[in-house]
């Protein structure tokens, strides 16, 4: 089987999984939400980017922002991007969108963006 065929099938499956997840994660009751982020990189680490690559902003450091329902053990939302305030806000907006009301308790590593 050709590599492109496999990648196309995976992309279609990912889109379907996203649609299913969006339809199931509505009006979720959450009392405790844990917020965390995990570092990775795309292509190469930020410190190894040349000036042109830095301007493109598609390579380098990437952060996976995660909102996790601590009681039911469900990943409520995730955002992939830089470690900046707009991404933290996007994560919390996604939590707000899928929950009946904002959780009573948020716990995090006290990152300034939260």
mmCIF file with all atom_site columns, C-alpha atoms in Angstrom:
data_model
loop_
_atom_site.group_PDB
_atom_site.id
_atom_site.type_symbol
_atom_site.label_atom_id
_atom_site.label_alt_id
_atom_site.label_comp_id
_atom_site.label_asym_id
_atom_site.label_entity_id
_atom_site.label_seq_id
_atom_site.pdbx_PDB_ins_code
_atom_site.Cartn_x
_atom_site.Cartn_y
_atom_site.Cartn_z
_atom_site.occupancy
_atom_site.B_iso_or_equiv
_atom_site.pdbx_formal_charge
_atom_site.auth_seq_id
_atom_site.auth_comp_id
_atom_site.auth_asym_id
_atom_site.auth_atom_id
_atom_site.pdbx_PDB_model_num
ATOM 1   C CA . UNK A 1 1   ? 0.000   0.000  0.000  1.00 0.00 ? 1   UNK A CA 1
ATOM 2   C CA . UNK A 1 2   ? 1.288   3.454  -0.928 1.00 0.00 ? 2   UNK A CA 1
ATOM 3   C CA . UNK A 1 3   ? 2.331   5.811  1.879  1.00 0.00 ? 3   UNK A CA 1
ATOM 4   C CA . UNK A 1 4   ? 0.122   8.603  0.485  1.00 0.00 ? 4   UNK A CA 1
ATOM 5   C CA . UNK A 1 5   ? -2.905  6.295  0.543  1.00 0.00 ? 5   UNK A CA 1
ATOM 6   C CA . UNK A 1 6   ? -2.306  5.466  4.199  1.00 0.00 ? 6   UNK A CA 1
ATOM 7   C CA . UNK A 1 7   ? -1.840  9.140  5.115  1.00 0.00 ? 7   UNK A CA 1
ATOM 8   C CA . UNK A 1 8   ? -5.036  10.087 3.281  1.00 0.00 ? 8   UNK A CA 1
ATOM 9   C CA . UNK A 1 9   ? -6.975  7.347  5.098  1.00 0.00 ? 9   UNK A CA 1
ATOM 10  C CA . UNK A 1 10  ? -5.554  8.525  8.439  1.00 0.00 ? 10  UNK A CA 1
ATOM 11  C CA . UNK A 1 11  ? -6.508  12.128 7.687  1.00 0.00 ? 11  UNK A CA 1
ATOM 12  C CA . UNK A 1 12  ? -10.085 11.070 6.869  1.00 0.00 ? 12  UNK A CA 1
ATOM 13  C CA . UNK A 1 13  ? -10.273 8.947  10.018 1.00 0.00 ? 13  UNK A CA 1
ATOM 14  C CA . UNK A 1 14  ? -8.986  11.857 12.112 1.00 0.00 ? 14  UNK A CA 1
ATOM 15  C CA . UNK A 1 15  ? -11.656 14.175 10.706 1.00 0.00 ? 15  UNK A CA 1
ATOM 16  C CA . UNK A 1 16  ? -14.374 11.618 11.453 1.00 0.00 ? 16  UNK A CA 1
ATOM 17  C CA . UNK A 1 17  ? -13.042 11.094 14.981 1.00 0.00 ? 17  UNK A CA 1
ATOM 18  C CA . UNK A 1 18  ? -13.110 14.856 15.505 1.00 0.00 ? 18  UNK A CA 1
ATOM 19  C CA . UNK A 1 19  ? -16.752 15.051 14.350 1.00 0.00 ? 19  UNK A CA 1
ATOM 20  C CA . UNK A 1 20  ? -17.737 12.190 16.674 1.00 0.00 ? 20  UNK A CA 1
ATOM 21  C CA . UNK A 1 21  ? -15.879 13.779 19.578 1.00 0.00 ? 21  UNK A CA 1
ATOM 22  C CA . UNK A 1 22  ? -17.531 17.153 18.984 1.00 0.00 ? 22  UNK A CA 1
ATOM 23  C CA . UNK A 1 23  ? -20.973 15.560 18.895 1.00 0.00 ? 23  UNK A CA 1
ATOM 24  C CA . UNK A 1 24  ? -20.418 13.526 22.083 1.00 0.00 ? 24  UNK A CA 1
ATOM 25  C CA . UNK A 1 25  ? -18.686 16.199 24.140 1.00 0.00 ? 25  UNK A CA 1
ATOM 26  C CA . UNK A 1 26  ? -21.611 18.549 24.650 1.00 0.00 ? 26  UNK A CA 1
ATOM 27  C CA . UNK A 1 27  ? -23.138 19.704 27.942 1.00 0.00 ? 27  UNK A CA 1
ATOM 28  C CA . UNK A 1 28  ? -20.581 17.758 29.972 1.00 0.00 ? 28  UNK A CA 1
ATOM 29  C CA . UNK A 1 29  ? -20.780 18.124 33.760 1.00 0.00 ? 29  UNK A CA 1
ATOM 30  C CA . UNK A 1 30  ? -17.320 18.822 35.111 1.00 0.00 ? 30  UNK A CA 1
ATOM 31  C CA . UNK A 1 31  ? -16.535 19.715 38.709 1.00 0.00 ? 31  UNK A CA 1
ATOM 32  C CA . UNK A 1 32  ? -12.737 19.613 38.543 1.00 0.00 ? 32  UNK A CA 1
ATOM 33  C CA . UNK A 1 33  ? -10.674 20.459 35.486 1.00 0.00 ? 33  UNK A CA 1
ATOM 34  C CA . UNK A 1 34  ? -6.925  19.996 35.323 1.00 0.00 ? 34  UNK A CA 1
ATOM 35  C CA . UNK A 1 35  ? -4.979  22.216 32.939 1.00 0.00 ? 35  UNK A CA 1
ATOM 36  C CA . UNK A 1 36  ? -1.550  21.327 31.685 1.00 0.00 ? 36  UNK A CA 1
ATOM 37  C CA . UNK A 1 37  ? 0.732   21.770 28.739 1.00 0.00 ? 37  UNK A CA 1
ATOM 38  C CA . UNK A 1 38  ? 3.351   19.570 27.138 1.00 0.00 ? 38  UNK A CA 1
ATOM 39  C CA . UNK A 1 39  ? 6.295   20.740 25.035 1.00 0.00 ? 39  UNK A CA 1
ATOM 40  C CA . UNK A 1 40  ? 7.312   19.282 21.705 1.00 0.00 ? 40  UNK A CA 1
ATOM 41  C CA . UNK A 1 41  ? 8.652   20.645 18.440 1.00 0.00 ? 41  UNK A CA 1
ATOM 42  C CA . UNK A 1 42  ? 7.781   20.584 14.753 1.00 0.00 ? 42  UNK A CA 1
ATOM 43  C CA . UNK A 1 43  ? 10.655  19.909 12.367 1.00 0.00 ? 43  UNK A CA 1
ATOM 44  C CA . UNK A 1 44  ? 13.366  21.152 14.687 1.00 0.00 ? 44  UNK A CA 1
ATOM 45  C CA . UNK A 1 45  ? 13.772  22.903 18.002 1.00 0.00 ? 45  UNK A CA 1
ATOM 46  C CA . UNK A 1 46  ? 13.183  26.649 18.186 1.00 0.00 ? 46  UNK A CA 1
ATOM 47  C CA . UNK A 1 47  ? 16.838  27.341 19.011 1.00 0.00 ? 47  UNK A CA 1
ATOM 48  C CA . UNK A 1 48  ? 17.906  25.681 15.730 1.00 0.00 ? 48  UNK A CA 1
ATOM 49  C CA . UNK A 1 49  ? 15.624  27.669 13.416 1.00 0.00 ? 49  UNK A CA 1
ATOM 50  C CA . UNK A 1 50  ? 17.178  30.058 10.930 1.00 0.00 ? 50  UNK A CA 1
ATOM 51  C CA . UNK A 1 51  ? 15.734  33.611 10.690 1.00 0.00 ? 51  UNK A CA 1
ATOM 52  C CA . UNK A 1 52  ? 13.427  32.775 7.759  1.00 0.00 ? 52  UNK A CA 1
ATOM 53  C CA . UNK A 1 53  ? 12.017  29.714 9.531  1.00 0.00 ? 53  UNK A CA 1
ATOM 54  C CA . UNK A 1 54  ? 11.354  31.817 12.637 1.00 0.00 ? 54  UNK A CA 1
ATOM 55  C CA . UNK A 1 55  ? 9.302   34.259 10.558 1.00 0.00 ? 55  UNK A CA 1
ATOM 56  C CA . UNK A 1 56  ? 7.222   31.437 9.038  1.00 0.00 ? 56  UNK A CA 1
ATOM 57  C CA . UNK A 1 57  ? 6.176   30.256 12.532 1.00 0.00 ? 57  UNK A CA 1
ATOM 58  C CA . UNK A 1 58  ? 5.282   26.774 11.240 1.00 0.00 ? 58  UNK A CA 1
ATOM 59  C CA . UNK A 1 59  ? 8.377   25.078 12.671 1.00 0.00 ? 59  UNK A CA 1
ATOM 60  C CA . UNK A 1 60  ? 9.978   25.027 16.087 1.00 0.00 ? 60  UNK A CA 1
ATOM 61  C CA . UNK A 1 61  ? 8.594   24.771 19.591 1.00 0.00 ? 61  UNK A CA 1
ATOM 62  C CA . UNK A 1 62  ? 5.002   23.638 19.920 1.00 0.00 ? 62  UNK A CA 1
ATOM 63  C CA . UNK A 1 63  ? 2.892   23.209 23.027 1.00 0.00 ? 63  UNK A CA 1
ATOM 64  C CA . UNK A 1 64  ? -0.032  20.874 23.502 1.00 0.00 ? 64  UNK A CA 1
ATOM 65  C CA . UNK A 1 65  ? -2.440  22.586 25.898 1.00 0.00 ? 65  UNK A CA 1
ATOM 66  C CA . UNK A 1 66  ? -4.737  20.068 27.614 1.00 0.00 ? 66  UNK A CA 1
ATOM 67  C CA . UNK A 1 67  ? -7.909  20.402 29.709 1.00 0.00 ? 67  UNK A CA 1
ATOM 68  C CA . UNK A 1 68  ? -8.669  17.163 31.546 1.00 0.00 ? 68  UNK A CA 1
ATOM 69  C CA . UNK A 1 69  ? -11.744 16.144 33.560 1.00 0.00 ? 69  UNK A CA 1
ATOM 70  C CA . UNK A 1 70  ? -10.051 14.837 36.704 1.00 0.00 ? 70  UNK A CA 1
ATOM 71  C CA . UNK A 1 71  ? -13.105 12.914 37.946 1.00 0.00 ? 71  UNK A CA 1
ATOM 72  C CA . UNK A 1 72  ? -14.241 11.178 34.740 1.00 0.00 ? 72  UNK A CA 1
ATOM 73  C CA . UNK A 1 73  ? -10.759 10.894 33.197 1.00 0.00 ? 73  UNK A CA 1
ATOM 74  C CA . UNK A 1 74  ? -11.732 12.563 29.923 1.00 0.00 ? 74  UNK A CA 1
ATOM 75  C CA . UNK A 1 75  ? -9.651  14.890 27.786 1.00 0.00 ? 75  UNK A CA 1
ATOM 76  C CA . UNK A 1 76  ? -12.115 17.739 27.376 1.00 0.00 ? 76  UNK A CA 1
ATOM 77  C CA . UNK A 1 77  ? -10.105 19.877 25.015 1.00 0.00 ? 77  UNK A CA 1
ATOM 78  C CA . UNK A 1 78  ? -6.663  20.390 23.593 1.00 0.00 ? 78  UNK A CA 1
ATOM 79  C CA . UNK A 1 79  ? -5.003  23.116 21.596 1.00 0.00 ? 79  UNK A CA 1
ATOM 80  C CA . UNK A 1 80  ? -1.678  22.932 19.766 1.00 0.00 ? 80  UNK A CA 1
ATOM 81  C CA . UNK A 1 81  ? 0.318   26.132 19.478 1.00 0.00 ? 81  UNK A CA 1
ATOM 82  C CA . UNK A 1 82  ? 2.836   28.417 21.100 1.00 0.00 ? 82  UNK A CA 1
ATOM 83  C CA . UNK A 1 83  ? 3.058   28.985 24.864 1.00 0.00 ? 83  UNK A CA 1
ATOM 84  C CA . UNK A 1 84  ? 1.220   32.300 24.803 1.00 0.00 ? 84  UNK A CA 1
ATOM 85  C CA . UNK A 1 85  ? -1.917  33.781 26.355 1.00 0.00 ? 85  UNK A CA 1
ATOM 86  C CA . UNK A 1 86  ? -4.128  33.463 23.234 1.00 0.00 ? 86  UNK A CA 1
ATOM 87  C CA . UNK A 1 87  ? -3.681  29.678 23.267 1.00 0.00 ? 87  UNK A CA 1
ATOM 88  C CA . UNK A 1 88  ? -4.532  29.459 26.978 1.00 0.00 ? 88  UNK A CA 1
ATOM 89  C CA . UNK A 1 89  ? -7.658  31.529 26.337 1.00 0.00 ? 89  UNK A CA 1
ATOM 90  C CA . UNK A 1 90  ? -8.619  29.281 23.400 1.00 0.00 ? 90  UNK A CA 1
ATOM 91  C CA . UNK A 1 91  ? -8.336  26.215 25.620 1.00 0.00 ? 91  UNK A CA 1
ATOM 92  C CA . UNK A 1 92  ? -10.594 27.721 28.288 1.00 0.00 ? 92  UNK A CA 1
ATOM 93  C CA . UNK A 1 93  ? -13.097 28.846 25.644 1.00 0.00 ? 93  UNK A CA 1
ATOM 94  C CA . UNK A 1 94  ? -13.257 25.277 24.371 1.00 0.00 ? 94  UNK A CA 1
ATOM 95  C CA . UNK A 1 95  ? -13.894 23.995 27.920 1.00 0.00 ? 95  UNK A CA 1
ATOM 96  C CA . UNK A 1 96  ? -16.660 26.575 28.299 1.00 0.00 ? 96  UNK A CA 1
ATOM 97  C CA . UNK A 1 97  ? -18.209 25.524 24.971 1.00 0.00 ? 97  UNK A CA 1
ATOM 98  C CA . UNK A 1 98  ? -18.546 21.841 25.869 1.00 0.00 ? 98  UNK A CA 1
ATOM 99  C CA . UNK A 1 99  ? -19.492 22.061 29.538 1.00 0.00 ? 99  UNK A CA 1
ATOM 100 C CA . UNK A 1 100 ? -22.891 22.862 31.042 1.00 0.00 ? 100 UNK A CA 1
ATOM 101 C CA . UNK A 1 101 ? -21.152 25.488 33.159 1.00 0.00 ? 101 UNK A CA 1
ATOM 102 C CA . UNK A 1 102 ? -17.553 26.252 33.949 1.00 0.00 ? 102 UNK A CA 1
ATOM 103 C CA . UNK A 1 103 ? -16.036 23.784 36.434 1.00 0.00 ? 103 UNK A CA 1
ATOM 104 C CA . UNK A 1 104 ? -15.979 24.724 40.116 1.00 0.00 ? 104 UNK A CA 1
ATOM 105 C CA . UNK A 1 105 ? -12.276 23.977 40.416 1.00 0.00 ? 105 UNK A CA 1
ATOM 106 C CA . UNK A 1 106 ? -9.374  24.380 38.029 1.00 0.00 ? 106 UNK A CA 1
ATOM 107 C CA . UNK A 1 107 ? -5.950  23.055 38.929 1.00 0.00 ? 107 UNK A CA 1
ATOM 108 C CA . UNK A 1 108 ? -2.775  23.783 37.016 1.00 0.00 ? 108 UNK A CA 1
ATOM 109 C CA . UNK A 1 109 ? 0.962   24.208 37.332 1.00 0.00 ? 109 UNK A CA 1
ATOM 110 C CA . UNK A 1 110 ? 0.267   27.922 37.889 1.00 0.00 ? 110 UNK A CA 1
ATOM 111 C CA . UNK A 1 111 ? 1.581   28.944 34.484 1.00 0.00 ? 111 UNK A CA 1
ATOM 112 C CA . UNK A 1 112 ? 1.114   32.714 34.205 1.00 0.00 ? 112 UNK A CA 1
ATOM 113 C CA . UNK A 1 113 ? -1.150  32.384 31.144 1.00 0.00 ? 113 UNK A CA 1
ATOM 114 C CA . UNK A 1 114 ? -3.817  30.600 33.220 1.00 0.00 ? 114 UNK A CA 1
#
